[in-house]
Amino acid sequence: MTESLQSGLLVEAFDAQLFRENAETVLSRLEKHVADLSIRGLELTDPARLRRAARALMTTERDRPAPFDEERLAAIVDLYIKTGIQVHSPGYMGRQFSGVVPLAGVIDFVSSVVNQPSSFYEAGQLPNVVERIMADELNRFIGWDPGTFAMITTSGGSLANLTALLAARNRAFPGVWARGSSELEGPARPAIAVGDDVHYSVARAAGILGIGEDRIVRLPLDAARRIDVARARPVLDAAERQGLNVFCLVASAGTTSVGAFDQLDELAVIARERDLWLHVDGAHGASLLVSDKLRPKLRGIDQVDSLAWDAHKMLFVPAPCTLLFYRDAKASLGAFRQTASYVFDEQQNIYTALDSGDKNFECTKRPMIMTLWTLWAIYGQALFAEKIEYLCQLTQDAYALVEKQPDFETVHVPEANIMCFRYRPDWLEEKDVAAFQVAIRDRIKGGGNFFISKVDVDGVAALRVVMMNHQVTTEHFQMLLGEIRKAGQEK
Ligand SMILES: Cc1ncc(COP(=O)(O)O)c(C=O)c1O
């Protein structure tokens, strides 16, 4: 009898009543976590200590599992919450992932329990339908004709960049998919042009795609750290003379380092002149499109070939949730070319027409759109626009504050919610400036009140804040400046 193989364990692990109790245990802790707006940075735990703490929470009864231990569950959740960056805290100014809108977490919980992977309509019906709805909703801010463009979701901006560049490469070199990278060896070697501050995932994609990281043509930046349009043409001409066949230009809408926005309308002209695929890495900054006030920063977005847009950054939903748009719907089929009879039917019907498995890398894919769509369904554009506008204004105000401090220097005018600056007290020697910023960042992190990051700007380290929480005010930023001064005095 197969039933004899079952102990009470399976009954317990799948019991609905116990599930509810577990959820309540977790919920009460998460409620406290979300309500806790104390100023907290990062408390880095020694990994060996954390490993011991995690081990101590594991059942020791290997053969016969112990009865369910609610306290053990509570302790696991407590440890999980405690050891992460406190992304909801006003002290969190360090990275681009956000303290999520809590409702999005609730919907993600639903997604985890109902488990509807969304590359295929039959597995995730609502996710696939609302993906199309969100594509139309967000395209209102891009401006393509309904029915002519495509949008898929994918697991992160890095994968979206890779997927778009794959589509671009396959358009330029149609033989590579079937016959491999020998097809890339011709008199002119394939290359990608990027702004010098481009995210590392683009260089990584060039390595993966057989183009090679060394074949990246780095375009110089202007004073605002955007691609310098006037200097781009001569650099592209020189690349051609050196035997490179640049087939794709990658622009950034919100660079990782300083949040700069390339001039898409001007770059689109260059792309058209040279028949380049224009991809926009908008992982960070595409979300500014939802604000009527800030949308002009992406002027020309309607002329690009593809756009990567992380909703898990500036649309405040759990990671990952990335949207990859293609101006031409047909181009979305260009990244992958596959037959697999167990999932892809030759004849589409009304259901399989919504499948995205042929367009995204993942086979099993999280129904990530559900969080974004639910927030959009309930709050509409306004929630996002209000939060983004606040964060960008806060960053402007923080910039104005830094400008007024004689012992600090700004290194760029912030365009969005990222700002880099340096602490340079008058006793600091020029040769020590970079190392000092790194030391300050480490001390601030160790101090436990604020979490900030560091980035090299023009080869010299700078402090970096990313404003992701609307609970952060200029007073908090002023406190941070005070902590930086204090940290600077530590030996
Ligand atoms: C401009 C830019 N592109 C791409 C990425 C990578 O996105 P993800 O972390 O979602 O893979 C980032 C992440 O910080 C980014 O800032």
Short mmCIF file of C-alpha atoms and ligand atoms in Angstrom, two decimals:
data_model
loop_
_atom_site.label_atom_id
_atom_site.label_comp_id
_atom_site.label_asym_id
_atom_site.label_seq_id
_atom_site.Cartn_x
_atom_site.Cartn_y
_atom_site.Cartn_z
CA MET A 1 0.00 0.00 0.00
CA THR A 2 1.54 3.26 -1.07
CA GLU A 3 -0.34 5.02 1.76
CA SER A 4 1.91 3.27 4.25
CA LEU A 5 4.78 5.35 2.86
CA GLN A 6 3.19 8.46 4.31
CA SER A 7 3.78 9.57 7.86
CA GLY A 8 1.82 12.38 9.47
CA LEU A 9 4.50 14.66 8.12
CA LEU A 10 2.90 15.21 4.73
CA VAL A 11 -0.47 15.85 6.27
CA GLU A 12 1.09 18.43 8.58
CA ALA A 13 3.20 20.16 5.92
CA PHE A 14 0.17 20.62 3.67
CA ASP A 15 -2.39 21.40 6.35
CA ALA A 16 -4.45 24.50 5.62
CA GLN A 17 -5.08 25.41 9.24
CA LEU A 18 -1.40 25.18 10.10
CA PHE A 19 -0.63 27.23 7.00
CA ARG A 20 -2.83 29.98 8.36
CA GLU A 21 -1.11 29.85 11.75
CA ASN A 22 2.30 29.99 10.09
CA ALA A 23 1.22 32.95 8.00
CA GLU A 24 -0.04 34.76 11.09
CA THR A 25 3.27 34.16 12.87
CA VAL A 26 5.12 35.61 9.91
CA LEU A 27 2.67 38.45 9.38
CA SER A 28 2.92 39.76 12.93
CA ARG A 29 6.69 40.01 12.50
CA LEU A 30 6.49 41.63 9.12
CA GLU A 31 4.01 44.15 10.44
CA LYS A 32 6.54 45.22 13.08
CA HIS A 33 9.26 45.30 10.45
CA VAL A 34 7.29 47.59 8.16
CA ALA A 35 6.18 49.84 11.02
CA ASP A 36 9.73 50.22 12.32
CA LEU A 37 10.96 53.48 10.83
CA SER A 38 13.90 53.86 13.18
CA ILE A 39 17.12 55.00 11.59
CA ARG A 40 19.12 51.90 10.93
CA GLY A 41 21.93 50.99 8.61
CA LEU A 42 23.52 47.64 8.13
CA GLU A 43 24.69 45.38 10.90
CA LEU A 44 27.08 43.00 9.22
CA THR A 45 27.20 39.68 11.03
CA ASP A 46 30.26 37.50 10.96
CA PRO A 47 29.22 34.81 8.43
CA ALA A 48 30.56 32.04 10.67
CA ARG A 49 28.36 33.27 13.52
CA LEU A 50 25.38 33.52 11.25
CA ARG A 51 26.01 30.03 9.97
CA ARG A 52 26.04 28.74 13.54
CA ALA A 53 22.81 30.60 14.29
CA ALA A 54 21.18 29.15 11.17
CA ARG A 55 22.43 25.64 11.99
CA ALA A 56 21.02 25.93 15.49
CA LEU A 57 17.57 26.46 14.00
CA MET A 58 17.61 23.20 12.05
CA THR A 59 15.92 20.06 13.29
CA THR A 60 18.36 17.50 14.61
CA GLU A 61 15.95 14.64 14.26
CA ARG A 62 17.01 13.32 10.90
CA ASP A 63 15.01 10.11 10.71
CA ARG A 64 11.80 11.08 12.44
CA PRO A 65 10.90 14.74 12.02
CA ALA A 66 9.92 16.62 15.14
CA PRO A 67 6.37 17.91 15.51
CA PHE A 68 5.87 21.34 14.05
CA ASP A 69 7.66 23.98 16.04
CA GLU A 70 6.10 27.41 15.62
CA GLU A 71 8.90 28.97 17.64
CA ARG A 72 11.48 27.65 15.25
CA LEU A 73 9.59 29.27 12.37
CA ALA A 74 9.41 32.56 14.27
CA ALA A 75 13.13 32.42 15.01
CA ILE A 76 13.94 31.77 11.35
CA VAL A 77 11.88 34.77 10.26
CA ASP A 78 13.43 36.96 12.96
CA LEU A 79 16.92 36.01 11.87
CA TYR A 80 16.05 36.60 8.23
CA ILE A 81 14.67 40.07 8.88
CA LYS A 82 17.40 41.08 11.30
CA THR A 83 20.34 40.20 9.09
CA GLY A 84 19.24 42.04 5.96
CA ILE A 85 19.70 45.63 4.91
CA GLN A 86 16.84 47.51 6.55
CA VAL A 87 15.38 48.73 3.28
CA HIS A 88 12.42 50.50 4.92
CA SER A 89 14.57 52.56 7.24
CA PRO A 90 15.22 56.27 6.70
CA GLY A 91 18.86 55.28 7.17
CA TYR A 92 18.79 53.26 3.95
CA MET A 93 20.26 55.36 1.16
CA GLY A 94 22.70 52.90 -0.30
CA ARG A 95 21.37 50.79 -3.13
CA GLN A 96 18.85 50.70 -5.92
CA PHE A 97 16.53 48.01 -4.63
CA SER A 98 13.76 49.47 -2.60
CA GLY A 99 11.67 49.11 0.46
CA VAL A 100 8.67 47.68 -1.38
CA VAL A 101 5.09 48.88 -1.20
CA PRO A 102 3.96 46.32 1.43
CA LEU A 103 0.90 45.33 -0.60
CA ALA A 104 3.24 44.15 -3.34
CA GLY A 105 4.75 41.76 -0.80
CA VAL A 106 1.29 40.45 0.01
CA ILE A 107 0.66 39.69 -3.65
CA ASP A 108 4.08 38.08 -3.98
CA PHE A 109 3.07 35.82 -1.12
CA VAL A 110 -0.03 34.83 -3.10
CA SER A 111 2.18 34.13 -6.12
CA SER A 112 4.37 31.87 -4.01
CA VAL A 113 1.45 29.86 -2.76
CA VAL A 114 -0.57 29.54 -5.95
CA ASN A 115 2.67 28.96 -7.90
CA GLN A 116 1.69 29.94 -11.42
CA PRO A 117 4.84 30.21 -13.50
CA SER A 118 4.14 32.65 -16.26
CA SER A 119 6.08 31.79 -19.42
CA PHE A 120 3.03 29.89 -20.66
CA TYR A 121 -0.59 30.96 -20.59
CA GLU A 122 -1.86 27.61 -19.41
CA ALA A 123 0.22 27.84 -16.22
CA GLY A 124 -0.32 31.49 -15.41
CA GLN A 125 -3.44 32.80 -17.05
CA LEU A 126 -3.96 36.03 -15.15
CA PRO A 127 -0.23 36.91 -15.10
CA ASN A 128 -0.09 36.58 -18.87
CA VAL A 129 -3.17 38.67 -19.43
CA VAL A 130 -2.11 41.42 -17.06
CA GLU A 131 1.35 41.47 -18.65
CA ARG A 132 -0.40 42.66 -21.80
CA ILE A 133 -2.45 45.15 -19.83
CA MET A 134 0.66 46.58 -18.13
CA ALA A 135 2.44 46.75 -21.47
CA ASP A 136 -0.37 48.93 -22.80
CA GLU A 137 -0.55 51.01 -19.62
CA LEU A 138 3.17 51.77 -19.59
CA ASN A 139 3.31 52.28 -23.34
CA ARG A 140 1.09 55.31 -22.77
CA PHE A 141 4.30 56.95 -21.56
CA ILE A 142 6.45 55.59 -24.40
CA GLY A 143 4.07 56.31 -27.25
CA TRP A 144 4.19 53.38 -29.67
CA ASP A 145 1.14 52.46 -31.72
CA PRO A 146 -1.04 49.91 -29.93
CA GLY A 147 -0.47 46.40 -31.25
CA THR A 148 2.88 47.16 -32.87
CA PHE A 149 5.23 46.69 -29.90
CA ALA A 150 5.94 43.89 -27.42
CA MET A 151 6.77 43.61 -23.76
CA ILE A 152 7.95 40.59 -21.79
CA THR A 153 8.90 40.25 -18.17
CA THR A 154 12.24 38.78 -17.22
CA SER A 155 14.26 38.07 -14.10
CA GLY A 156 16.27 41.25 -13.68
CA GLY A 157 17.77 44.05 -15.69
CA SER A 158 20.94 42.11 -16.43
CA LEU A 159 18.95 39.37 -18.13
CA ALA A 160 16.84 41.96 -19.97
CA ASN A 161 19.99 43.62 -21.31
CA LEU A 162 21.38 40.26 -22.38
CA THR A 163 18.12 39.29 -24.07
CA ALA A 164 17.85 42.56 -26.00
CA LEU A 165 21.47 42.39 -27.09
CA LEU A 166 20.93 38.81 -28.19
CA ALA A 167 18.02 39.95 -30.36
CA ALA A 168 20.22 42.73 -31.75
CA ARG A 169 23.08 40.33 -32.47
CA ASN A 170 20.78 37.84 -34.16
CA ARG A 171 19.36 40.58 -36.37
CA ALA A 172 22.84 41.69 -37.42
CA PHE A 173 24.33 38.18 -37.64
CA PRO A 174 21.46 35.82 -38.43
CA GLY A 175 23.69 32.78 -38.84
CA VAL A 176 25.15 32.73 -35.34
CA TRP A 177 22.21 31.16 -33.58
CA ALA A 178 22.41 27.98 -35.64
CA ARG A 179 26.05 27.86 -36.65
CA GLY A 180 27.81 29.41 -33.71
CA SER A 181 30.34 32.14 -33.21
CA SER A 182 32.44 31.35 -36.31
CA GLU A 183 29.74 33.40 -38.06
CA LEU A 184 31.03 36.42 -36.16
CA GLU A 185 34.45 36.13 -37.75
CA GLY A 186 34.51 38.25 -40.86
CA PRO A 187 36.53 41.11 -42.19
CA ALA A 188 34.73 43.46 -39.81
CA ARG A 189 34.53 42.27 -36.20
CA PRO A 190 31.18 42.78 -34.39
CA ALA A 191 31.15 45.41 -31.68
CA ILE A 192 28.78 47.22 -29.34
CA ALA A 193 29.01 50.93 -28.52
CA VAL A 194 28.19 52.05 -24.99
CA GLY A 195 28.50 55.11 -22.80
CA ASP A 196 31.54 54.93 -20.55
CA ASP A 197 29.37 54.62 -17.41
CA VAL A 198 27.31 51.70 -18.72
CA HIS A 199 26.30 48.98 -16.25
CA TYR A 200 28.62 45.98 -16.12
CA SER A 201 25.85 43.63 -17.27
CA VAL A 202 26.23 45.04 -20.79
CA ALA A 203 29.93 44.18 -20.94
CA ARG A 204 29.06 40.80 -19.49
CA ALA A 205 26.48 40.30 -22.23
CA ALA A 206 29.12 41.10 -24.86
CA GLY A 207 31.28 38.35 -23.36
CA ILE A 208 28.41 35.86 -23.35
CA LEU A 209 27.31 36.70 -26.89
CA GLY A 210 30.68 35.93 -28.43
CA ILE A 211 31.30 39.57 -29.23
CA GLY A 212 33.90 39.94 -26.52
CA GLU A 213 34.26 42.48 -23.77
CA ASP A 214 37.24 43.96 -25.59
CA ARG A 215 35.03 44.80 -28.57
CA ILE A 216 33.06 47.29 -26.57
CA VAL A 217 33.47 50.77 -27.97
CA ARG A 218 33.29 53.16 -25.05
CA LEU A 219 31.83 56.51 -25.98
CA PRO A 220 33.09 59.51 -24.04
CA LEU A 221 30.82 61.32 -21.59
CA ASP A 222 29.97 65.00 -21.34
CA ALA A 223 30.09 67.10 -18.18
CA ALA A 224 26.75 65.64 -17.06
CA ARG A 225 28.17 62.12 -17.51
CA ARG A 226 25.86 61.40 -20.47
CA ILE A 227 27.14 60.05 -23.77
CA ASP A 228 28.74 63.06 -25.45
CA VAL A 229 26.76 63.10 -28.67
CA ALA A 230 29.12 65.42 -30.50
CA ARG A 231 32.10 63.20 -29.76
CA ALA A 232 30.25 59.92 -30.39
CA ARG A 233 30.36 60.09 -34.19
CA PRO A 234 34.15 60.45 -34.51
CA VAL A 235 34.65 57.59 -32.06
CA LEU A 236 32.29 55.38 -34.06
CA ASP A 237 34.08 56.37 -37.28
CA ALA A 238 37.42 55.49 -35.73
CA ALA A 239 36.08 52.12 -34.59
CA GLU A 240 34.97 51.39 -38.13
CA ARG A 241 38.38 52.31 -39.50
CA GLN A 242 39.90 49.88 -37.01
CA GLY A 243 37.84 47.08 -38.52
CA LEU A 244 34.93 46.97 -36.10
CA ASN A 245 31.34 46.49 -37.20
CA VAL A 246 29.33 48.30 -34.54
CA PHE A 247 25.80 46.90 -34.78
CA CYS A 248 24.31 48.08 -31.53
CA LEU A 249 24.37 51.20 -29.40
CA VAL A 250 23.46 50.95 -25.72
CA ALA A 251 22.25 54.10 -24.03
CA SER A 252 21.45 54.44 -20.34
CA ALA A 253 18.38 56.01 -18.81
CA GLY A 254 19.72 56.45 -15.32
CA THR A 255 23.31 55.25 -15.04
CA THR A 256 24.12 53.18 -12.01
CA SER A 257 26.89 55.44 -10.77
CA VAL A 258 25.26 58.89 -10.91
CA GLY A 259 21.80 58.39 -12.45
CA ALA A 260 22.59 60.24 -15.70
CA PHE A 261 20.19 60.10 -18.64
CA ASP A 262 21.61 59.82 -22.14
CA GLN A 263 19.97 61.99 -24.78
CA LEU A 264 17.89 59.35 -26.48
CA ASP A 265 16.50 61.57 -29.23
CA GLU A 266 19.99 62.55 -30.36
CA LEU A 267 21.33 59.02 -30.09
CA ALA A 268 18.37 57.75 -32.11
CA VAL A 269 19.53 59.95 -34.99
CA ILE A 270 23.00 58.37 -34.84
CA ALA A 271 21.46 54.90 -34.65
CA ARG A 272 19.32 55.55 -37.72
CA GLU A 273 22.24 56.99 -39.70
CA ARG A 274 24.29 53.86 -39.07
CA ASP A 275 21.57 51.22 -38.89
CA LEU A 276 22.40 50.42 -35.26
CA TRP A 277 20.03 48.69 -32.87
CA LEU A 278 19.44 51.24 -30.11
CA HIS A 279 18.96 49.57 -26.75
CA VAL A 280 18.20 51.59 -23.64
CA ASP A 281 19.25 50.28 -20.27
CA GLY A 282 16.54 51.95 -18.23
CA ALA A 283 16.83 49.45 -15.39
CA HIS A 284 17.11 52.29 -12.96
CA GLY A 285 15.56 55.33 -14.58
CA ALA A 286 12.85 54.21 -16.99
CA SER A 287 10.38 54.53 -14.13
CA LEU A 288 10.65 58.30 -14.41
CA LEU A 289 8.40 57.83 -17.44
CA VAL A 290 5.39 57.51 -15.17
CA SER A 291 5.87 61.06 -13.89
CA ASP A 292 4.50 63.78 -16.16
CA LYS A 293 7.09 66.10 -14.68
CA LEU A 294 10.13 63.88 -15.15
CA ARG A 295 9.21 62.10 -18.40
CA PRO A 296 11.07 64.62 -20.58
CA LYS A 297 14.34 63.13 -19.30
CA LEU A 298 13.58 60.20 -21.60
CA ARG A 299 12.71 62.28 -24.65
CA GLY A 300 13.17 60.08 -27.72
CA ILE A 301 12.22 56.84 -25.95
CA ASP A 302 9.68 56.14 -28.71
CA GLN A 303 12.54 55.90 -31.22
CA VAL A 304 14.56 53.16 -29.51
CA ASP A 305 14.54 49.49 -30.46
CA SER A 306 14.43 48.03 -26.98
CA LEU A 307 14.17 49.15 -23.38
CA ALA A 308 15.03 47.32 -20.16
CA TRP A 309 13.04 48.61 -17.17
CA ASP A 310 13.37 47.29 -13.61
CA ALA A 311 10.13 47.63 -11.69
CA HIS A 312 11.97 46.26 -8.63
CA LYS A 313 13.93 49.47 -8.48
CA MET A 314 11.89 52.63 -8.92
CA LEU A 315 8.44 51.03 -9.04
CA PHE A 316 8.95 49.61 -5.56
CA VAL A 317 7.92 45.97 -6.03
CA PRO A 318 9.84 42.90 -4.86
CA ALA A 319 12.80 41.75 -6.94
CA PRO A 320 12.94 40.57 -9.56
CA CYS A 321 10.41 42.29 -11.78
CA THR A 322 11.85 43.55 -15.04
CA LEU A 323 10.04 44.66 -18.16
CA LEU A 324 11.70 44.37 -21.56
CA PHE A 325 10.05 46.39 -24.30
CA TYR A 326 10.62 46.07 -28.04
CA ARG A 327 9.44 48.79 -30.40
CA ASP A 328 8.76 46.20 -33.10
CA ALA A 329 6.76 43.23 -31.80
CA LYS A 330 8.45 40.94 -34.34
CA ALA A 331 11.87 41.82 -32.92
CA SER A 332 10.86 40.23 -29.61
CA LEU A 333 11.01 36.85 -31.36
CA GLY A 334 14.58 37.47 -32.46
CA ALA A 335 16.46 36.59 -29.28
CA PHE A 336 15.72 32.85 -29.13
CA ARG A 337 14.86 30.47 -31.94
CA GLN A 338 13.73 27.16 -30.71
CA THR A 339 11.47 24.24 -31.20
CA ALA A 340 10.44 22.15 -28.23
CA SER A 341 7.36 20.07 -28.81
CA TYR A 342 6.60 19.77 -25.10
CA VAL A 343 5.91 23.48 -24.79
CA PHE A 344 5.89 25.22 -28.15
CA ASP A 345 2.98 24.37 -30.47
CA GLU A 346 3.43 25.07 -34.15
CA GLN A 347 -0.07 26.44 -34.54
CA GLN A 348 -0.95 29.23 -32.14
CA ASN A 349 -4.41 29.49 -30.66
CA ILE A 350 -6.01 32.17 -28.51
CA TYR A 351 -4.27 30.74 -25.45
CA THR A 352 -0.77 30.02 -26.74
CA ALA A 353 -0.71 33.41 -28.45
CA LEU A 354 -0.09 34.80 -24.96
CA ASP A 355 2.86 32.52 -24.18
CA SER A 356 6.18 34.29 -23.70
CA GLY A 357 8.39 31.20 -23.37
CA ASP A 358 9.69 31.74 -26.89
CA LYS A 359 10.71 35.32 -26.06
CA ASN A 360 12.17 35.10 -22.56
CA PHE A 361 15.12 33.08 -21.35
CA GLU A 362 13.28 31.46 -18.48
CA CYS A 363 11.15 28.38 -18.94
CA THR A 364 9.75 28.50 -15.42
CA LYS A 365 9.30 32.19 -14.70
CA ARG A 366 7.99 33.96 -11.65
CA PRO A 367 4.67 35.71 -12.30
CA MET A 368 6.44 38.92 -11.37
CA ILE A 369 3.97 41.21 -13.09
CA MET A 370 1.32 40.43 -10.46
CA THR A 371 2.86 42.74 -7.88
CA LEU A 372 3.15 45.65 -10.26
CA TRP A 373 -0.25 45.16 -11.82
CA THR A 374 -2.01 44.89 -8.44
CA LEU A 375 -0.49 48.17 -7.26
CA TRP A 376 -1.37 49.75 -10.59
CA ALA A 377 -4.92 48.36 -10.44
CA ILE A 378 -5.48 49.77 -6.98
CA TYR A 379 -3.49 53.01 -6.96
CA GLY A 380 -2.86 53.78 -10.62
CA GLN A 381 -0.03 55.93 -11.89
CA ALA A 382 -0.36 58.45 -9.04
CA LEU A 383 1.29 56.38 -6.30
CA PHE A 384 4.41 55.84 -8.37
CA ALA A 385 4.60 59.36 -9.76
CA GLU A 386 4.26 60.89 -6.30
CA LYS A 387 6.95 58.73 -4.77
CA ILE A 388 9.41 59.17 -7.66
CA GLU A 389 8.91 62.93 -7.77
CA TYR A 390 9.48 63.13 -4.02
CA LEU A 391 12.68 61.10 -4.23
CA CYS A 392 14.09 63.16 -7.09
CA GLN A 393 13.25 66.41 -5.28
CA LEU A 394 14.80 65.08 -2.08
CA THR A 395 17.99 64.34 -4.00
CA GLN A 396 18.02 67.88 -5.40
CA ASP A 397 17.61 69.25 -1.88
CA ALA A 398 20.40 67.01 -0.60
CA TYR A 399 22.60 68.30 -3.43
CA ALA A 400 21.84 71.91 -2.44
CA LEU A 401 22.80 71.04 1.13
CA VAL A 402 26.12 69.49 0.11
CA GLU A 403 26.88 72.50 -2.06
CA LYS A 404 26.64 74.70 1.04
CA GLN A 405 29.14 72.66 3.10
CA PRO A 406 32.70 73.93 2.80
CA ASP A 407 34.16 70.51 3.69
CA PHE A 408 32.15 68.53 1.12
CA GLU A 409 32.29 68.53 -2.66
CA THR A 410 29.63 67.58 -5.17
CA VAL A 411 30.77 65.67 -8.24
CA HIS A 412 27.70 66.01 -10.49
CA VAL A 413 24.29 67.60 -10.58
CA PRO A 414 21.82 64.80 -9.79
CA GLU A 415 19.20 64.14 -12.45
CA ALA A 416 17.21 61.57 -10.55
CA ASN A 417 17.55 60.00 -7.09
CA ILE A 418 21.26 59.11 -7.11
CA MET A 419 23.90 61.53 -5.89
CA CYS A 420 27.65 61.16 -5.50
CA PHE A 421 29.76 63.49 -3.41
CA ARG A 422 32.98 63.52 -1.43
CA TYR A 423 33.95 64.53 2.07
CA ARG A 424 37.08 66.64 1.82
CA PRO A 425 38.03 68.35 5.07
CA ASP A 426 40.83 70.87 4.53
CA TRP A 427 43.43 68.70 6.26
CA LEU A 428 42.88 65.85 3.80
CA GLU A 429 45.73 65.45 1.34
CA GLU A 430 44.88 65.07 -2.33
CA LYS A 431 46.58 61.67 -2.54
CA ASP A 432 44.33 60.32 0.23
CA VAL A 433 40.97 61.51 -1.08
CA ALA A 434 39.89 58.23 -2.68
CA ALA A 435 40.95 55.92 0.16
CA PHE A 436 39.34 58.30 2.64
CA GLN A 437 35.93 58.03 0.95
CA VAL A 438 36.12 54.23 1.07
CA ALA A 439 37.11 54.34 4.74
CA ILE A 440 34.21 56.70 5.49
CA ARG A 441 31.77 54.44 3.67
CA ASP A 442 32.99 51.47 5.73
CA ARG A 443 32.80 53.40 8.99
CA ILE A 444 29.28 54.60 8.20
CA LYS A 445 28.25 51.05 7.41
CA GLY A 446 29.85 49.84 10.63
CA GLY A 447 28.15 52.64 12.60
CA GLY A 448 24.76 51.00 12.14
CA ASN A 449 22.69 54.13 11.47
CA PHE A 450 23.02 54.67 7.74
CA PHE A 451 23.64 52.54 4.72
CA ILE A 452 25.37 54.33 1.87
CA SER A 453 27.47 53.09 -1.03
CA LYS A 454 30.58 54.11 -2.89
CA VAL A 455 31.40 54.47 -6.56
CA ASP A 456 34.40 55.67 -8.55
CA VAL A 457 33.69 58.83 -10.51
CA ASP A 458 36.45 59.70 -12.97
CA GLY A 459 38.59 57.07 -11.29
CA VAL A 460 38.28 58.58 -7.80
CA ALA A 461 36.06 57.05 -5.13
CA ALA A 462 33.01 59.05 -4.09
CA LEU A 463 30.26 58.51 -1.56
CA ARG A 464 26.93 57.62 -3.16
CA VAL A 465 23.38 57.91 -1.91
CA VAL A 466 20.38 56.41 -3.67
CA MET A 467 17.13 57.82 -2.35
CA MET A 468 14.59 55.00 -2.44
CA ASN A 469 12.49 55.73 0.65
CA HIS A 470 9.97 58.53 0.88
CA GLN A 471 10.42 58.36 4.66
CA VAL A 472 13.86 59.91 4.19
CA THR A 473 13.85 63.68 4.67
CA THR A 474 16.50 66.38 4.29
CA GLU A 475 16.89 66.22 8.09
CA HIS A 476 17.96 62.60 7.78
CA PHE A 477 20.42 63.59 5.09
CA GLN A 478 21.76 66.33 7.33
CA MET A 479 22.23 63.73 10.07
CA LEU A 480 24.16 61.62 7.59
CA LEU A 481 26.50 64.52 6.84
CA GLY A 482 27.10 64.83 10.58
CA GLU A 483 27.89 61.11 10.82
CA ILE A 484 30.28 61.41 7.89
CA ARG A 485 32.14 64.23 9.65
CA LYS A 486 32.30 62.13 12.81
CA ALA A 487 33.51 59.12 10.84
CA GLY A 488 36.15 61.29 9.23
CA GLN A 489 37.67 62.06 12.62
CA GLU A 490 38.04 58.38 13.57
CA LYS A 491 41.54 57.07 13.27
C1 LIG B 1 21.65 50.81 -15.09
C2 LIG B 1 21.53 49.39 -14.61
N1 LIG B 1 21.43 48.41 -15.51
C3 LIG B 1 21.29 47.13 -15.14
C4 LIG B 1 21.29 46.77 -13.82
C5 LIG B 1 21.16 45.34 -13.45
O1 LIG B 1 19.86 45.09 -13.08
P1 LIG B 1 19.48 43.84 -12.18
O2 LIG B 1 20.15 44.07 -10.87
O3 LIG B 1 17.99 43.91 -12.11
O4 LIG B 1 19.99 42.62 -12.87
C6 LIG B 1 21.41 47.76 -12.85
C7 LIG B 1 21.42 47.38 -11.43
O5 LIG B 1 21.78 48.06 -10.57
C8 LIG B 1 21.53 49.10 -13.26
O6 LIG B 1 21.66 50.09 -12.38
#
